[in-house]
Amino acid sequence: MGACPLDCPDTCSWVVTVEDGQAVKMRGNPDHPYTRGALCVKVNRFLEHTQAADRILYPLRRTGPKGSGQFERITWDEALDEISARLRGIVDEHGGEAIWPYNGTGSLGYLQGCEGVAGRRFWNMLGASKHWLNICSAAGSSGLTLANGTAGGMDPENFALSRLILLWGTNTLTSGHHLWKFIQDARANGAYVVAIDPIRTRTADQADEHLAIRPGTDAALALGLLNVVLAENAQDEEFLAEHTQGWESFREEILRYPVERVAEITGIPAEDVHRLGTRLAHTRPTAIRATMGIQRHEGGGAAMRTIAAIPGVTGDWRHPGGGVAYSTSGHVHFDIDTRDDLLERPVRTLTMTRLASELDSVKCLWVYGANPLGSTSDTNRIRRQLEREDLFTVVMEHFPTDTVDYADIVLPATMQTEHLDLHAGYGHLYLLWNEPAVAPPGECLSTTETFRRLAAHMGMTEPSLFDSDLELAEQLLGSGHPSLEGVTLDRLRKEGWVRMNYPKPFAPFAEGFPTASGRLRFPPRGKAYVPSMSARTAGSSPYRLTLISPAAHTFLNTVFGNNPELRRRAKGPVVLVNPADAEERGLVSGQRVRVHNGSGEFQADVEVSDRVARGVVASPKGHWPKHSPGGSNVNAVVEERDADLGRGPVYHDNLVEVSPCAGL
């Protein structure tokens, strides 16, 4: 029994069948209350992925120019010798902060992946820079924490109890489809489902209503809906008085956003805003599902903070089945001890999505669980940085990604069926244990074992560097938090998964909030709606189309981007263009085009479609640049800018133009 490690809220429990030491079958665990026996279209091919012909099985050393992908096989001892010598030299000449451990969301494990900050104790011994993993949810988490004191919200299982469900900036049937079963339970009891999304997604097709919002204007819509709630005198005065602060000021802010003004900002007809506002005013409980896509723009933090205010005004936070579900990670209370006491002095923190600029002062880039040339903003500048001969680059990987092509040393990493790990979903309240089903192929090592061996090779003697995986798991579970009462490692290993010690149903803020005052904090005047860059500059920019890059149905970030069948289903890079925008530019479906701005360009095939509104184009993420026409993917046109909070990235806040490719 194991757990899916990928960057998805559902963190499925799975069961692997092994015959003669070979994993031959994988299925979703039918006994797990959230997985309910089903995996997604991507993970259904996971065993095939682990056994793929292009799997990296041995340590490699670069033999050709950076970017050529030319390597020779070497031994682990040779790899560790070279790495040790280079790391010592960099520390001696430039100091430990010239080392950047760049860890991504390739695995969300608390032992092998990013959640537990794998390898941080080792890096602290060297005085390496810290790494701010902001690529996924930072802006939204910051906004929710300002409002509620935590980014943790309602239990998604409670959607089954909801009467009105707003799927806000989230494509549930592609990114976290297990929630849909709870939505179906609610619909069976009469719930109404609204999809609020710039794209008419497969989820929007299944909703009762779709509102095609202009990208980056979500907070304005939230204020407009609340304006209707006030007009209906449907605010929960008791909840407001007992559990919120800043209401009078926020009420004045709401009144500045009448329906007609909100319609102009959002592009949603005024009658639709008014109708949904009226429904919101009189339907309890209302649940809002808002995931990471909603906050990937310049005002993303404010958007999530203002959306979190909605159940504060309506009182939905008091009801099971009411509130906002963004991430349940705030309800996980492990003891993550990275041993910062091992640092000789405080060190700087480098920001994940600022890789292109912050590499200037870095001499060693160590990449694990990440493929920045496929996933990170401003890839043209990143590529130029990775070409530097003075940058020693080590990549721990499963496959020869674009980033691997620029490595000096490549280390073969285990995959989920081959190592121990501990997981907690960010879309449910269960802890899951992953037991290895098979032995690692070739000479692949887990993340934890790689750092144990490297520490020994460098002569380090700090005992905590050599803690076993089971010892690390025991430490994580030893926080003493009430949510972990009764959860032991023995129990997890025996049962495979355990619900954290929260009641069913779980209404986390019915009696107050984990803020200093115990109250929800409404946004201050003038901070509830921060317009996106695209919204502010669209009229003056030479680039007139707002680009968003949603999750692909067949890839998870860039994981599976080399799987032949999933690549076939993805049909290559595609850009959706509204018929009016296509006619204006002389574009037709199937035509190869350049999507470009001042940062760069990528090529894609046009799909003329009313699934996007006029002025909006969409191209799903996940394609590897090396497998894409022109050698670039959508991130070549994504600027290296920060959102308003948490230094979150702006993947859905970029202006572009679309032009036919010359000669095509």
XYZ file of C-alpha atoms in Angstrom:
664
model
C 0.000 0.000 0.000
C 1.276 3.447 -0.839
C 0.431 7.056 -1.677
C 0.644 9.220 -4.756
C 3.461 11.778 -4.251
C 2.475 14.243 -6.962
C 1.462 17.887 -6.719
C -2.281 17.320 -6.499
C -4.640 17.990 -3.576
C -6.055 14.469 -3.637
C -2.903 12.569 -2.517
C -4.444 9.228 -3.389
C -3.985 5.988 -1.505
C -2.983 3.234 -3.913
C -2.414 -0.508 -3.844
C 0.368 -2.116 -5.906
C 0.411 -5.767 -6.933
C 3.896 -7.297 -7.132
C 4.832 -10.539 -8.890
C 8.388 -11.922 -8.869
C 9.745 -8.591 -7.630
C 8.035 -6.609 -10.393
C 5.169 -4.167 -9.883
C 2.506 -5.352 -12.323
C -0.671 -3.547 -11.262
C -1.657 -0.345 -9.472
C -5.142 0.734 -8.472
C -6.724 3.328 -6.251
C -7.408 2.054 -2.758
C -11.163 1.309 -2.560
C -11.089 1.537 1.237
C -9.759 5.090 1.379
C -12.658 7.529 1.962
C -11.315 10.147 -0.432
C -9.624 8.025 -3.110
C -12.605 5.638 -3.311
C -10.763 3.248 -5.620
C -10.006 5.700 -8.442
C -6.778 7.201 -9.771
C -6.478 9.895 -12.440
C -5.694 9.494 -16.136
C -2.073 10.443 -15.402
C -1.326 8.207 -12.436
C -3.023 5.246 -14.087
C 0.201 5.102 -16.131
C 2.552 5.471 -13.159
C 3.947 1.919 -13.218
C 4.596 2.239 -16.936
C 6.387 5.496 -16.121
C 8.682 3.874 -13.550
C 9.710 1.257 -16.121
C 10.187 3.620 -19.071
C 13.135 3.118 -21.394
C 14.483 6.638 -20.784
C 14.685 6.228 -16.987
C 18.004 7.443 -15.532
C 19.491 4.492 -13.651
C 23.136 5.449 -12.969
C 25.175 8.534 -12.042
C 26.234 10.577 -15.073
C 28.925 13.176 -15.802
C 28.627 15.747 -18.564
C 30.905 15.186 -21.573
C 29.576 17.744 -24.084
C 28.658 21.418 -23.952
C 26.039 22.490 -21.430
C 22.646 21.883 -22.938
C 23.842 19.111 -25.240
C 22.573 16.305 -23.019
C 25.818 14.388 -23.573
C 26.905 12.310 -20.558
C 28.988 9.346 -19.540
C 28.172 6.820 -16.866
C 30.258 7.034 -13.697
C 30.191 5.306 -10.328
C 28.573 6.706 -7.215
C 32.009 7.093 -5.639
C 33.213 9.108 -8.604
C 30.120 11.283 -8.464
C 30.432 11.870 -4.718
C 34.167 12.605 -5.043
C 33.569 15.290 -7.644
C 30.586 16.773 -5.839
C 32.417 16.869 -2.505
C 35.437 18.584 -4.004
C 33.347 21.158 -5.851
C 31.164 21.951 -2.835
C 34.190 22.394 -0.561
C 35.842 24.656 -3.111
C 32.745 26.825 -3.497
C 32.299 27.164 0.275
C 35.966 28.051 0.737
C 36.065 30.620 -2.073
C 32.563 32.087 -2.107
C 30.890 31.005 1.123
C 28.058 28.556 1.644
C 25.384 30.971 0.433
C 26.730 30.554 -3.102
C 24.995 27.136 -3.032
C 21.294 27.039 -3.941
C 19.404 23.822 -3.063
C 16.523 24.147 -5.522
C 13.783 21.763 -4.389
C 10.458 21.538 -6.239
C 7.067 19.883 -6.076
C 7.990 16.738 -7.989
C 7.210 14.939 -4.736
C 5.176 16.308 -1.839
C 6.581 13.732 0.558
C 7.653 14.733 4.051
C 10.713 12.454 3.820
C 11.734 12.412 0.151
C 9.971 15.522 -1.135
C 9.521 19.223 -0.614
C 7.098 19.227 2.327
C 9.702 18.123 4.848
C 12.460 20.201 3.219
C 14.473 17.113 2.353
C 18.227 17.538 2.727
C 18.008 20.814 4.656
C 20.080 19.531 7.584
C 22.917 18.731 5.177
C 22.669 22.145 3.541
C 22.712 23.840 6.937
C 26.043 22.169 7.676
C 27.451 23.896 4.584
C 25.735 27.231 5.296
C 23.875 27.053 1.974
C 21.189 29.538 1.011
C 17.621 28.685 1.908
C 15.003 28.131 -0.771
C 11.541 29.751 -0.848
C 9.252 27.286 -2.633
C 6.730 29.869 -3.817
C 5.815 28.402 -7.193
C 2.488 26.867 -6.233
C 0.349 28.542 -3.600
C 2.301 31.320 -1.871
C 0.145 34.349 -2.723
C -3.126 32.649 -1.867
C -1.769 31.119 1.326
C -0.527 34.535 2.436
C -3.888 36.132 1.723
C -5.818 33.455 3.586
C -3.451 33.660 6.543
C -3.983 37.408 6.752
C -7.729 36.777 6.852
C -8.075 33.607 8.924
C -4.717 33.108 10.626
C -4.137 29.969 8.564
C -4.407 28.849 4.949
C -6.265 25.754 6.159
C -9.986 25.945 5.499
C -12.970 23.647 5.276
C -12.778 19.881 4.936
C -13.466 19.157 1.237
C -15.503 16.100 2.214
C -18.027 18.549 3.656
C -18.927 19.682 0.138
C -21.417 16.830 0.295
C -23.335 18.970 2.827
C -23.342 22.169 0.749
C -26.381 23.706 -0.973
C -24.479 26.190 -3.152
C -21.007 25.361 -4.501
C -18.765 27.922 -6.206
C -15.900 26.307 -8.123
C -13.828 29.447 -8.381
C -10.774 29.371 -10.651
C -10.476 25.607 -10.325
C -10.911 22.840 -12.881
C -11.898 20.067 -10.501
C -12.262 17.294 -13.085
C -8.645 17.835 -14.208
C -6.903 18.963 -11.017
C -8.257 16.989 -8.068
C -11.180 15.055 -9.532
C -11.983 13.109 -6.349
C -13.782 16.164 -4.958
C -16.360 15.745 -7.709
C -17.860 12.713 -5.963
C -18.675 14.855 -2.934
C -20.092 17.538 -5.226
C -22.293 14.875 -6.821
C -23.498 13.861 -3.368
C -24.458 17.477 -2.733
C -26.224 17.786 -6.085
C -28.266 14.707 -5.279
C -29.578 16.730 -2.344
C -30.363 19.770 -4.466
C -27.096 21.741 -4.464
C -26.453 24.261 -7.249
C -22.952 24.356 -8.781
C -21.388 27.426 -10.388
C -18.019 27.442 -12.189
C -16.254 30.817 -12.186
C -13.388 30.550 -14.652
C -11.925 32.443 -17.634
C -12.069 29.125 -19.545
C -15.115 26.952 -20.107
C -13.336 23.876 -18.767
C -14.582 20.301 -18.611
C -15.665 21.167 -15.058
C -17.589 24.216 -16.270
C -19.339 21.975 -18.791
C -20.665 19.879 -15.901
C -21.682 22.806 -13.676
C -25.183 24.267 -13.534
C -23.786 27.645 -14.526
C -20.512 29.056 -15.874
C -19.400 32.655 -15.369
C -16.549 33.562 -17.737
C -14.649 36.006 -15.556
C -11.898 38.253 -16.883
C -8.544 36.953 -15.537
C -7.378 38.604 -12.321
C -10.697 40.255 -11.408
C -11.922 37.672 -8.888
C -11.765 39.993 -5.879
C -13.972 42.502 -7.671
C -16.554 39.787 -8.279
C -16.397 38.779 -4.603
C -17.103 42.382 -3.612
C -19.957 42.600 -6.103
C -21.578 39.440 -4.759
C -21.296 40.801 -1.225
C -22.837 44.055 -2.412
C -25.940 42.051 -3.353
C -25.835 40.223 -0.001
C -25.964 43.607 1.758
C -28.756 44.818 -0.506
C -30.701 41.705 0.502
C -29.871 42.400 4.177
C -28.616 38.801 4.362
C -25.351 39.365 6.263
C -24.971 37.316 9.450
C -24.874 40.103 12.032
C -24.266 37.738 14.932
C -21.242 36.119 13.291
C -19.915 39.502 12.218
C -20.158 40.860 15.755
C -18.674 37.833 17.496
C -16.042 36.564 15.073
C -14.758 39.325 12.763
C -12.867 42.585 12.904
C -12.806 45.553 10.541
C -16.389 45.036 9.417
C -17.511 48.649 9.208
C -14.581 49.639 7.015
C -14.989 46.557 4.843
C -18.726 47.220 4.524
C -17.919 50.641 3.084
C -15.517 48.982 0.636
C -18.230 46.552 -0.499
C -20.605 49.433 -1.180
C -18.024 50.876 -3.621
C -18.571 47.844 -5.879
C -22.176 47.875 -7.114
C -23.166 45.236 -9.637
C -22.849 47.527 -12.659
C -19.260 48.483 -11.798
C -18.335 44.852 -11.145
C -19.789 43.838 -14.502
C -17.498 46.352 -16.229
C -14.431 45.075 -14.351
C -15.080 41.340 -14.639
C -16.750 41.074 -18.030
C -19.636 39.130 -16.444
C -23.101 40.516 -17.315
C -24.648 42.506 -14.481
C -27.723 40.297 -14.386
C -25.532 37.225 -13.826
C -23.660 38.908 -10.981
C -26.934 39.957 -9.388
C -28.512 36.520 -9.777
C -25.566 34.735 -8.179
C -25.353 37.338 -5.426
C -29.008 36.769 -4.610
C -28.507 33.019 -4.565
C -25.479 33.455 -2.281
C -27.461 35.716 0.041
C -30.152 33.118 0.679
C -28.366 29.751 0.455
C -26.745 28.181 3.504
C -24.373 26.500 3.548
C -22.318 27.815 0.623
C -18.943 26.222 -0.118
C -16.247 27.854 -2.239
C -13.517 25.770 -3.843
C -10.701 28.105 -4.921
C -7.373 26.509 -5.788
C -4.002 27.708 -6.974
C -4.875 29.035 -10.419
C -6.932 31.843 -8.933
C -3.919 33.499 -7.252
C -1.293 33.416 -9.985
C -1.521 37.092 -10.832
C -0.390 40.400 -9.407
C -3.395 40.704 -7.075
C -3.628 37.020 -6.184
C -3.086 37.377 -2.445
C -5.763 40.043 -2.129
C -8.138 37.915 -4.201
C -7.914 34.973 -1.820
C -8.214 37.219 1.229
C -11.373 38.829 -0.138
C -12.908 35.504 -1.173
C -12.260 34.247 2.383
C -14.261 37.237 3.610
C -17.421 36.002 1.868
C -18.243 33.289 4.458
C -17.313 35.818 7.148
C -20.124 38.083 5.964
C -22.665 35.334 5.279
C -21.723 33.349 8.389
C -20.980 30.244 6.338
C -17.834 29.584 8.365
C -20.107 28.491 11.208
C -21.816 25.753 9.133
C -20.444 22.331 8.155
C -20.461 22.465 4.368
C -19.775 26.205 4.358
C -16.594 28.226 3.923
C -13.617 28.159 1.584
C -11.459 25.171 0.658
C -8.069 26.201 -0.733
C -5.605 23.888 0.971
C -5.844 21.676 4.026
C -2.081 21.897 4.650
C -2.683 24.381 7.454
C -4.337 21.600 9.440
C -1.191 19.424 9.292
C 1.003 19.875 12.363
C 4.116 17.761 11.933
C 7.339 18.544 13.752
C 9.580 19.520 10.823
C 12.996 19.963 12.389
C 15.436 21.162 9.741
C 18.025 21.849 12.469
C 18.661 25.500 11.745
C 20.891 25.426 14.810
C 23.477 23.760 12.566
C 23.941 27.042 10.715
C 26.916 29.082 11.884
C 24.974 32.280 11.081
C 21.701 33.274 9.403
C 21.665 32.827 5.634
C 19.717 34.420 2.815
C 16.608 32.935 1.188
C 16.445 32.669 -2.591
C 13.073 32.633 -4.343
C 12.146 29.743 -6.613
C 10.472 31.739 -9.358
C 13.258 34.327 -9.328
C 15.743 31.745 -10.585
C 16.657 33.707 -13.708
C 17.844 36.759 -11.774
C 18.944 35.313 -8.435
C 21.339 32.812 -10.044
C 23.714 35.738 -10.650
C 25.356 35.212 -7.254
C 25.152 31.402 -7.207
C 28.033 29.022 -7.964
C 26.273 25.702 -7.302
C 22.679 24.925 -8.258
C 21.414 21.620 -6.845
C 18.066 20.680 -8.402
C 15.792 17.982 -7.020
C 12.095 17.360 -7.462
C 12.074 20.158 -10.041
C 12.450 20.867 -13.734
C 12.876 24.657 -13.841
C 13.473 24.837 -17.582
C 10.014 23.365 -18.022
C 8.178 24.927 -15.087
C 9.661 28.259 -14.027
C 9.081 31.802 -15.261
C 11.301 33.453 -17.883
C 12.912 30.290 -19.220
C 15.066 32.032 -21.825
C 17.015 33.842 -19.103
C 17.220 30.656 -17.024
C 18.689 28.809 -19.993
C 21.375 31.470 -20.402
C 22.239 31.181 -16.704
C 22.510 27.384 -16.890
C 24.978 27.742 -19.767
C 27.503 29.398 -17.421
C 30.673 27.343 -17.042
C 31.209 28.741 -13.549
C 27.854 27.330 -12.358
C 28.233 23.794 -11.006
C 24.846 22.139 -11.532
C 23.755 18.851 -9.978
C 20.361 17.363 -10.815
C 18.719 14.445 -9.015
C 16.189 13.059 -11.500
C 14.227 10.176 -12.983
C 14.345 11.236 -16.649
C 16.464 13.369 -19.024
C 14.509 16.618 -18.702
C 15.531 19.912 -20.284
C 17.138 20.852 -16.963
C 19.153 17.619 -16.881
C 20.673 18.558 -20.240
C 22.497 21.429 -18.491
C 23.747 19.433 -15.498
C 27.384 18.719 -14.710
C 26.440 15.700 -12.600
C 23.166 13.758 -12.741
C 22.170 11.497 -9.847
C 19.567 8.748 -10.362
C 16.602 9.091 -8.001
C 14.088 6.554 -6.795
C 10.409 6.850 -7.614
C 7.488 6.427 -5.239
C 7.119 2.657 -5.525
C 10.783 2.280 -4.495
C 11.169 4.196 -1.203
C 9.547 5.038 2.126
C 7.607 8.263 2.540
C 4.992 10.000 4.655
C 2.283 12.153 3.072
C -0.534 14.502 3.997
C -2.923 15.623 1.282
C -3.583 19.318 0.775
C -7.112 18.449 -0.326
C -8.206 16.193 2.537
C -7.462 15.426 6.185
C -5.737 12.036 5.899
C -2.138 11.038 6.548
C -0.773 8.324 4.275
C 2.181 5.990 4.526
C 4.090 4.886 1.445
C 5.857 1.545 1.741
C 8.208 0.591 -1.107
C 6.701 -2.092 -3.330
C 9.836 -3.006 -5.274
C 13.605 -2.557 -5.109
C 15.069 0.484 -6.889
C 16.262 -0.214 -10.434
C 19.897 0.224 -11.410
C 21.701 2.388 -8.852
C 18.852 4.759 -7.990
C 18.885 6.165 -4.460
C 16.234 7.953 -2.435
C 16.675 11.623 -1.567
C 17.342 10.826 2.082
C 19.910 8.143 1.273
C 21.682 10.390 -1.233
C 22.227 13.072 1.411
C 23.267 10.507 4.026
C 25.929 9.163 1.669
C 27.116 12.603 0.659
C 27.399 13.711 4.291
C 29.500 10.638 5.075
C 31.641 11.177 1.979
C 32.363 14.738 3.087
C 33.409 13.567 6.557
C 30.475 15.102 8.424
C 29.749 13.571 11.816
C 26.592 15.382 13.012
C 24.343 12.464 14.117
C 21.070 13.947 12.813
C 22.406 13.825 9.249
C 22.257 10.048 9.391
C 18.785 9.528 10.852
C 17.013 6.682 9.078
C 13.748 7.221 7.220
C 11.820 5.562 10.042
C 13.518 7.793 12.614
C 12.659 10.862 10.545
C 9.028 9.735 10.327
C 8.866 9.236 14.103
C 10.195 12.761 14.589
C 7.595 14.234 12.241
C 4.764 12.555 14.135
C 6.111 13.675 17.505
C 4.838 17.254 17.535
C 2.318 16.555 20.284
C -0.397 18.473 18.441
C -3.940 17.279 19.276
C -4.601 16.563 15.580
C -2.024 13.751 15.767
C -3.345 12.158 18.946
C -3.496 8.428 18.398
C -1.511 8.585 15.150
C 1.613 6.479 15.481
C 4.102 5.240 12.939
C 3.203 1.637 13.730
C -0.455 2.366 13.115
C 0.263 4.183 9.856
C 2.455 1.367 8.566
C -0.172 -1.204 9.489
C -3.261 0.630 8.194
C -1.703 2.661 5.341
C -3.696 5.813 6.076
C -5.259 7.535 9.088
C -7.568 10.532 9.324
C -6.114 13.238 11.508
C -7.889 13.800 14.781
C -10.525 16.233 13.517
C -14.272 15.781 13.977
C -16.679 14.788 11.228
C -18.160 17.098 10.088
C -15.397 19.647 10.658
C -16.219 23.370 10.810
C -12.797 24.827 11.665
C -13.830 28.424 12.418
C -17.313 28.019 13.872
C -16.093 29.270 17.261
C -13.298 31.590 16.144
C -10.105 31.930 14.137
C -6.405 31.249 14.886
C -5.535 34.949 14.721
C -4.204 37.112 17.553
C -7.720 38.466 18.167
C -9.494 35.174 17.491
C -11.417 36.930 14.713
C -11.467 36.932 10.929
C -9.631 40.014 9.683
C -11.378 41.741 6.782
C -9.183 43.468 4.166
C -8.358 47.099 4.934
C -9.821 49.900 2.839
C -8.431 49.921 -0.690
C -6.736 46.513 -0.350
C -9.635 44.182 -1.148
C -9.153 44.303 -4.924
C -5.681 44.659 -6.437
C -5.976 44.717 -10.254
C -3.724 42.355 -12.173
C -1.018 43.785 -14.408
C -2.945 42.563 -17.455
C -6.069 44.401 -16.348
C -4.123 47.609 -15.626
C -2.077 47.810 -18.813
C -4.098 45.991 -21.482
C -5.142 49.263 -23.149
C -1.633 50.677 -23.397
C 0.423 47.560 -24.157
C 1.358 46.505 -27.702
C 0.346 43.008 -26.572
C -3.438 42.830 -26.407
C -4.224 39.280 -25.262
C -4.110 38.007 -21.671
C -2.455 34.590 -21.536
C -3.286 31.998 -18.915
C -1.562 28.610 -18.694
C -3.900 26.161 -16.952
C -3.079 22.625 -15.884
C -3.132 20.054 -18.666
C -5.356 17.010 -18.281
C -2.540 14.632 -19.244
C 0.463 16.110 -17.386
C 1.043 17.133 -13.791
C 3.264 20.186 -14.059
C 5.985 18.644 -16.272
C 5.686 15.156 -14.769
C 4.628 12.695 -17.519
C 5.759 15.209 -20.150
C 7.898 12.460 -21.701
C 5.252 9.709 -21.581
C 4.505 8.801 -25.214
C 0.818 7.992 -24.722
C 0.063 11.031 -22.581
C 1.944 13.248 -25.018
C -0.174 11.792 -27.831
C -3.360 12.581 -25.926
C -2.148 16.121 -25.230
C -1.831 16.691 -29.022
C 1.174 18.971 -28.694
C 1.142 22.594 -27.501
C -2.194 24.241 -28.304
C -3.393 27.802 -27.800
C -7.117 28.508 -27.484
C -8.152 31.718 -29.261
C -11.615 33.267 -29.258
C -13.238 33.368 -32.736
C -13.313 37.182 -32.807
C -9.617 37.437 -31.907
C -8.773 34.746 -34.442
C -10.671 36.497 -37.251
C -8.967 39.789 -36.455
C -5.557 38.112 -36.837
C -6.417 35.827 -39.737
C -5.972 32.679 -37.663
C -7.644 29.312 -38.247
C -7.739 26.105 -36.231
C -4.705 23.878 -36.755
C -2.468 26.761 -37.804
C 1.007 26.970 -36.231
C 1.524 30.316 -34.501
C 3.994 32.267 -32.411
C 2.736 33.376 -29.016
C 5.105 36.175 -28.069
C 5.887 39.228 -25.958
C 8.988 41.057 -24.777
C 10.194 38.087 -22.721
C 10.178 35.492 -25.476
C 7.943 33.261 -27.543
C 6.666 29.727 -27.944
C 4.964 27.959 -30.812
C 1.595 26.241 -30.661
C -1.267 25.139 -32.866
C -4.353 27.339 -32.811
C -7.669 26.016 -31.583
C -10.328 28.598 -32.386
C -12.847 28.245 -29.592
C -15.473 30.141 -27.650
C -14.187 28.340 -24.533
C -12.149 31.507 -23.961
C -13.595 35.006 -23.999
C -12.431 37.710 -26.342
C -9.094 39.119 -25.199
C -8.048 35.881 -23.456
C -5.879 33.054 -24.803
C -5.028 29.846 -22.986
C -2.260 27.313 -23.469
C -1.956 24.383 -21.028
C 1.327 23.961 -19.176
C 3.417 20.811 -18.850
C 5.035 20.373 -22.264
C 8.794 19.902 -22.155
C 10.569 22.566 -24.244
C 12.764 19.937 -25.918
C 9.624 18.141 -27.130
C 7.913 21.327 -28.313
C 8.128 23.135 -31.673
C 10.736 25.865 -31.517
C 12.253 24.436 -28.326
C 10.199 26.578 -25.921
C 7.054 26.178 -23.886
C 4.514 28.601 -22.454
C 6.831 29.809 -19.671
C 9.055 31.567 -22.200
C 6.508 34.420 -22.181
C 5.854 34.436 -18.433
C 7.558 37.387 -16.806
C 9.643 37.058 -13.653
C 7.383 39.191 -11.458
C 5.867 38.761 -8.000
C 2.272 38.769 -6.879
C 1.163 41.185 -4.170
C 1.708 38.696 -1.322
C 4.100 35.807 -0.664
C 6.180 36.572 -3.773
C 3.854 34.260 -5.674
C 4.357 33.900 -9.447
C 2.180 35.408 -12.192
C 1.552 32.571 -14.638
C -1.932 33.926 -15.463
C -1.009 37.597 -15.733
C 0.925 38.072 -18.962
C 0.052 39.997 -22.102
C 0.967 38.427 -25.441
C 0.276 38.631 -29.132
C -0.413 35.687 -31.457
C 1.042 35.710 -34.969
C 1.326 33.112 -37.738
C 4.688 31.367 -37.950
C 6.653 32.516 -40.979
C 6.386 30.051 -43.841
C 3.618 28.006 -42.200
